[in-house]
Tab-separated table of C-alpha atoms in Angstrom:
chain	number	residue	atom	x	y	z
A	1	UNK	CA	-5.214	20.815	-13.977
A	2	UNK	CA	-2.781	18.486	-12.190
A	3	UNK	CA	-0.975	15.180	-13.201
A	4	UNK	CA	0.209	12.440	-11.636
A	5	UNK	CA	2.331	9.518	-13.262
A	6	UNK	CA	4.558	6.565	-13.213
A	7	UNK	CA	7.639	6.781	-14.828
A	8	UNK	CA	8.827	3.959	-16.324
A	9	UNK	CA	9.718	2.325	-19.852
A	10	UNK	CA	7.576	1.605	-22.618
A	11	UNK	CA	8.740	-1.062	-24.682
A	12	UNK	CA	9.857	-0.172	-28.255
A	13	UNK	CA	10.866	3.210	-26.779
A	14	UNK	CA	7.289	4.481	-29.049
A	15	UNK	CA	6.195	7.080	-25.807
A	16	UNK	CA	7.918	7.967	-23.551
A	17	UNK	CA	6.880	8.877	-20.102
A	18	UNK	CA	8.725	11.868	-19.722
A	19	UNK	CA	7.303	13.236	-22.816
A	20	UNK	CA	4.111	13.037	-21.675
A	21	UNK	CA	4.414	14.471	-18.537
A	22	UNK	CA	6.701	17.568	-19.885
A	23	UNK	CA	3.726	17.945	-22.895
A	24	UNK	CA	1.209	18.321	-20.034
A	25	UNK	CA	3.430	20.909	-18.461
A	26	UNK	CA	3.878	22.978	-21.178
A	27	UNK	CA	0.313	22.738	-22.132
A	28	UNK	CA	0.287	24.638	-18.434
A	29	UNK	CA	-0.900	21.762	-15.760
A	30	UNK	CA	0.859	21.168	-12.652
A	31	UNK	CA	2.887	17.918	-12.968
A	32	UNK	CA	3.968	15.041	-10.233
A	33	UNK	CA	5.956	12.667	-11.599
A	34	UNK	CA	6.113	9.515	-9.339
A	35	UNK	CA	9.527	6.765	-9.679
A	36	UNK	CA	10.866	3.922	-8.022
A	37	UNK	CA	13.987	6.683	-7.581
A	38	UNK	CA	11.415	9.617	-6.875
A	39	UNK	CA	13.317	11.903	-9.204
A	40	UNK	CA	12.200	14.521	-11.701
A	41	UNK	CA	12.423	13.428	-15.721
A	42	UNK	CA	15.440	15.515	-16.750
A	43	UNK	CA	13.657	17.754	-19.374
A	44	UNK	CA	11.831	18.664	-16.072
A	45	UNK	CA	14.510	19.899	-13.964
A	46	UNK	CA	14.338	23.388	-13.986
A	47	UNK	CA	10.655	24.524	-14.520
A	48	UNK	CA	8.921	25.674	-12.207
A	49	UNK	CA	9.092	24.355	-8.616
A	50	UNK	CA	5.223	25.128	-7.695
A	51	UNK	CA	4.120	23.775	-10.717
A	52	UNK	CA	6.280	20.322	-11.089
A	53	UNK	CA	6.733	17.839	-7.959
A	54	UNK	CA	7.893	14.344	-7.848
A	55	UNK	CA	8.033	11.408	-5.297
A	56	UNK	CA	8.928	7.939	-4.811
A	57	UNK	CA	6.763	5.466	-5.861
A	58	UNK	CA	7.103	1.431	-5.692
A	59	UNK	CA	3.858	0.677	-7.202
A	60	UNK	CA	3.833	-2.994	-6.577
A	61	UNK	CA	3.815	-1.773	-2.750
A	62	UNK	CA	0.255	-0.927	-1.944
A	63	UNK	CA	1.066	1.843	1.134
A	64	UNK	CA	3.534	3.672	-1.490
A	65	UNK	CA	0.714	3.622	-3.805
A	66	UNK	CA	-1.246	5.772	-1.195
A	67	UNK	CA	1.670	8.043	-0.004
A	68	UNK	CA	2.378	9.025	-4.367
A	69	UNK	CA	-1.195	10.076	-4.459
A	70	UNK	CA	-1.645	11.460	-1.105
A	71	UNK	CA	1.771	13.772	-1.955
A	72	UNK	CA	0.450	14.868	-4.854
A	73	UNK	CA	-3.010	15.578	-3.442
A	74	UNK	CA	-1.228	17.681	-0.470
A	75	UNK	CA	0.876	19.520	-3.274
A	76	UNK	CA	-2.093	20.562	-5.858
A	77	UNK	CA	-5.217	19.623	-4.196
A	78	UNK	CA	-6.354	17.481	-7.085
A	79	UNK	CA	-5.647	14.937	-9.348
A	80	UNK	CA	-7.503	15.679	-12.971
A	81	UNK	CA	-5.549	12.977	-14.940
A	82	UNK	CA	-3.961	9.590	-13.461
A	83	UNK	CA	-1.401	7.827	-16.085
A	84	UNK	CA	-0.753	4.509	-15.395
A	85	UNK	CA	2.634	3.279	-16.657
A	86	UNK	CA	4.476	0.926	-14.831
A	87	UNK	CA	5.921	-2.608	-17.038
A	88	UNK	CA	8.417	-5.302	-15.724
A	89	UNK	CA	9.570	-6.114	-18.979
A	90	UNK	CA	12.403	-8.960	-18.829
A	91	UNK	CA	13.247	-9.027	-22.488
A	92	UNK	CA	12.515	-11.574	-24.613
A	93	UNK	CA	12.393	-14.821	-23.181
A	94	UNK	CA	9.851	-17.883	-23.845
A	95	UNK	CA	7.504	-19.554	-21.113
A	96	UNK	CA	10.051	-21.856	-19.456
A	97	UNK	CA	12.976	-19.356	-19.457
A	98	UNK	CA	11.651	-17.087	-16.629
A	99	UNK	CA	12.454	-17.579	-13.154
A	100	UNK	CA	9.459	-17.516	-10.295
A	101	UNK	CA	10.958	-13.956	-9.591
A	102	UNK	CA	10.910	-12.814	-13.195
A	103	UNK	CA	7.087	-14.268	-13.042
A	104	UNK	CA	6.306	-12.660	-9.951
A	105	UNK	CA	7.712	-9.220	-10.743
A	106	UNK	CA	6.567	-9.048	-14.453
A	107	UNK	CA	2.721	-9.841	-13.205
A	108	UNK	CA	3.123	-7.235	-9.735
A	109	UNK	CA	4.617	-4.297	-12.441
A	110	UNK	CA	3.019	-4.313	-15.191
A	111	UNK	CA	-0.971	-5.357	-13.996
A	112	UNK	CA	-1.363	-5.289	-10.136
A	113	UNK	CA	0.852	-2.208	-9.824
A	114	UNK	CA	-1.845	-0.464	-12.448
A	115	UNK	CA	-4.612	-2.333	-10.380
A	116	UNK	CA	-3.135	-0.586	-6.986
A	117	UNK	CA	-2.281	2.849	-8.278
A	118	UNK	CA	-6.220	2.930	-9.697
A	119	UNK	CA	-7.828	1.494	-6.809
A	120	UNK	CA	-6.038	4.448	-4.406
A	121	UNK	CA	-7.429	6.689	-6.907
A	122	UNK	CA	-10.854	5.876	-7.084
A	123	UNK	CA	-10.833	6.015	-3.188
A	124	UNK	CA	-9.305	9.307	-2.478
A	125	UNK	CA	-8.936	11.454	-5.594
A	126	UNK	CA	-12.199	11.054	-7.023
A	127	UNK	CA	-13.727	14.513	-7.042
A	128	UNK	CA	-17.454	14.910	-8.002
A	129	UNK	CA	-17.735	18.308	-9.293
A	130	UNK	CA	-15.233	17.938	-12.278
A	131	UNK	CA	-14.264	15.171	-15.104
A	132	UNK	CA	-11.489	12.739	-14.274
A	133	UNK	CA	-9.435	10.935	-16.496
A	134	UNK	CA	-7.232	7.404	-16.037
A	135	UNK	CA	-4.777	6.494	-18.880
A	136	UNK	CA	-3.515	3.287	-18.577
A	137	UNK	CA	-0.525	2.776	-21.406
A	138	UNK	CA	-0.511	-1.108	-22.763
A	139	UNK	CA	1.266	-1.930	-25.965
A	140	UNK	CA	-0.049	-4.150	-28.954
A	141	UNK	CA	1.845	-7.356	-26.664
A	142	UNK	CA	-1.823	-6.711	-25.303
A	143	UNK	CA	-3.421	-7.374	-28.857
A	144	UNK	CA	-4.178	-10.856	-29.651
A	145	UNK	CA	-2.731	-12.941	-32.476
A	146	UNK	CA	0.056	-10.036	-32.291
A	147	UNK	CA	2.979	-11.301	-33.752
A	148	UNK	CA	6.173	-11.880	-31.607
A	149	UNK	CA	4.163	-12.712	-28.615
A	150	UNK	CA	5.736	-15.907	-27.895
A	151	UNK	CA	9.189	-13.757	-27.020
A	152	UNK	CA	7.427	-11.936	-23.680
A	153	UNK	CA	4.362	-14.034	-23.336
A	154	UNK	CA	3.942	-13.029	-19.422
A	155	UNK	CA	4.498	-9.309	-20.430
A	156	UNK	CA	2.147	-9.734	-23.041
A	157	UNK	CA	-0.932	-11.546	-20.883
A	158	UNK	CA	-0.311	-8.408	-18.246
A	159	UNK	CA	-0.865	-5.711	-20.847
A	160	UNK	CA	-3.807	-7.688	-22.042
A	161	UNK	CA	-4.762	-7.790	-18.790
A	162	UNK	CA	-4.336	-3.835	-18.825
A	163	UNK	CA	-6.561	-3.085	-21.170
A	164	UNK	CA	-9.672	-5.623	-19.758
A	165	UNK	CA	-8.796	-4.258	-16.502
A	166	UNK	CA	-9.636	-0.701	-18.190
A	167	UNK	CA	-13.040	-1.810	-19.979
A	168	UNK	CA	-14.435	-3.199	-16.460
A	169	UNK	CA	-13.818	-0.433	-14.389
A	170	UNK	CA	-15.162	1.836	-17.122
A	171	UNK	CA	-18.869	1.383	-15.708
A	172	UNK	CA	-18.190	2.164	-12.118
A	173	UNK	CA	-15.719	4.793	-12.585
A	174	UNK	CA	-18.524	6.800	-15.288
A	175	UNK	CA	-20.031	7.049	-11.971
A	176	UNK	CA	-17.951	8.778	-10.121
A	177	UNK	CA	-16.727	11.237	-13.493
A	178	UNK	CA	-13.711	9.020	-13.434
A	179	UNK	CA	-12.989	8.187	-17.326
A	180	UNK	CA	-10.549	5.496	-18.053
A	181	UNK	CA	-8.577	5.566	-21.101
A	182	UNK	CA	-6.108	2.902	-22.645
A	183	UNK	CA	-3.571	4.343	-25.252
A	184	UNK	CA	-1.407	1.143	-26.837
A	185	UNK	CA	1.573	2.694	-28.479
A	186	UNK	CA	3.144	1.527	-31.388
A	187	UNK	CA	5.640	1.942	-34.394
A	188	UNK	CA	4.200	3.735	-37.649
């Protein structure tokens, strides 16, 4: 089993990436971590070099969407589980407050970065013969009526837009054996 991520921040600090991704490797799958900085989560470090690999990933920039998954493909041959990750989160600020940069990079992070990664996927991972699995992490910004909302209202339509993004590729992705998944973390 092999595993490919993006590293990144969740807000609220409820899951962490680099739990996730050193849970798989104990639970003995091969893991490639993929960053903006390309480097290994810490707790990952000094495990096992044939079973861990990382690269750089910008996943708002289509090509380095391909390279991430065709490095991981050349390092374990397969991709069983895709996690999907990425979030531009600018703190708390109200529509009005943001500037077209802020807009620009919360939307490319936190949806069309997910959108990219998936799409690359689909299209050269997809393996008939076994079960596939994309987990896209949202939060409950991505609810509606969730309280707070009005704080991070761009973050919150993109991780909306993360889990409806998740329902309609369900369908066409059943197809291929490619099951997507949308875990929203939260505070208990």
């Amino acid at each position: 089993m092999s595993y490919v991520g993006e590293l990144g921040s969740v807000s609220g600090g409820t899951l962490r990436p680099e739990d996730l991704a050193e849970s798989f490797y104990h639970d003995n799958a091969n893991v490639f971590c993929a960053s903006r900085s390309g480097e290994k989560p810490k707790s990952l470090e000094n495990t096992d070099p044939k079973r861990v690999g990382s690269g750089t990933l910008d996943i708002c920039d289509y090509p380095s969407c391909e390279q991430a998954i065709s490095q991981c493909l050349s390092i374990f041959g397969r991709i069983d589980i895709l996690i999907n990750n990425a979030s531009g989160f600018f703190g708390r600020k109200k529509i009005g407050d943001y500037s077209p940069v802020e807009l620009r990079s919360e939307i490319e992070t936190t949806l069309l970065g997910a959108i990219n990664l998936t799409n690359v996927f689909v299209e050269r991972a997809a393996l008939e013969e076994i079960n596939q699995h994309i987990i896209f992490i949202s939060s409950t910004s991505g609810l509606s009526r969730e309280g707070g909302n009005e704080l991070f209202p761009v973050y919150a339509a993109a991780k909306a837009g993360i889990i409806r993004f998740a329902e309609c590729i369900n369908a066409s992705t059943r197809e291929k054996r490619i099951y997507s998944h949308t875990l929203i973390p939260s505070n208990i």
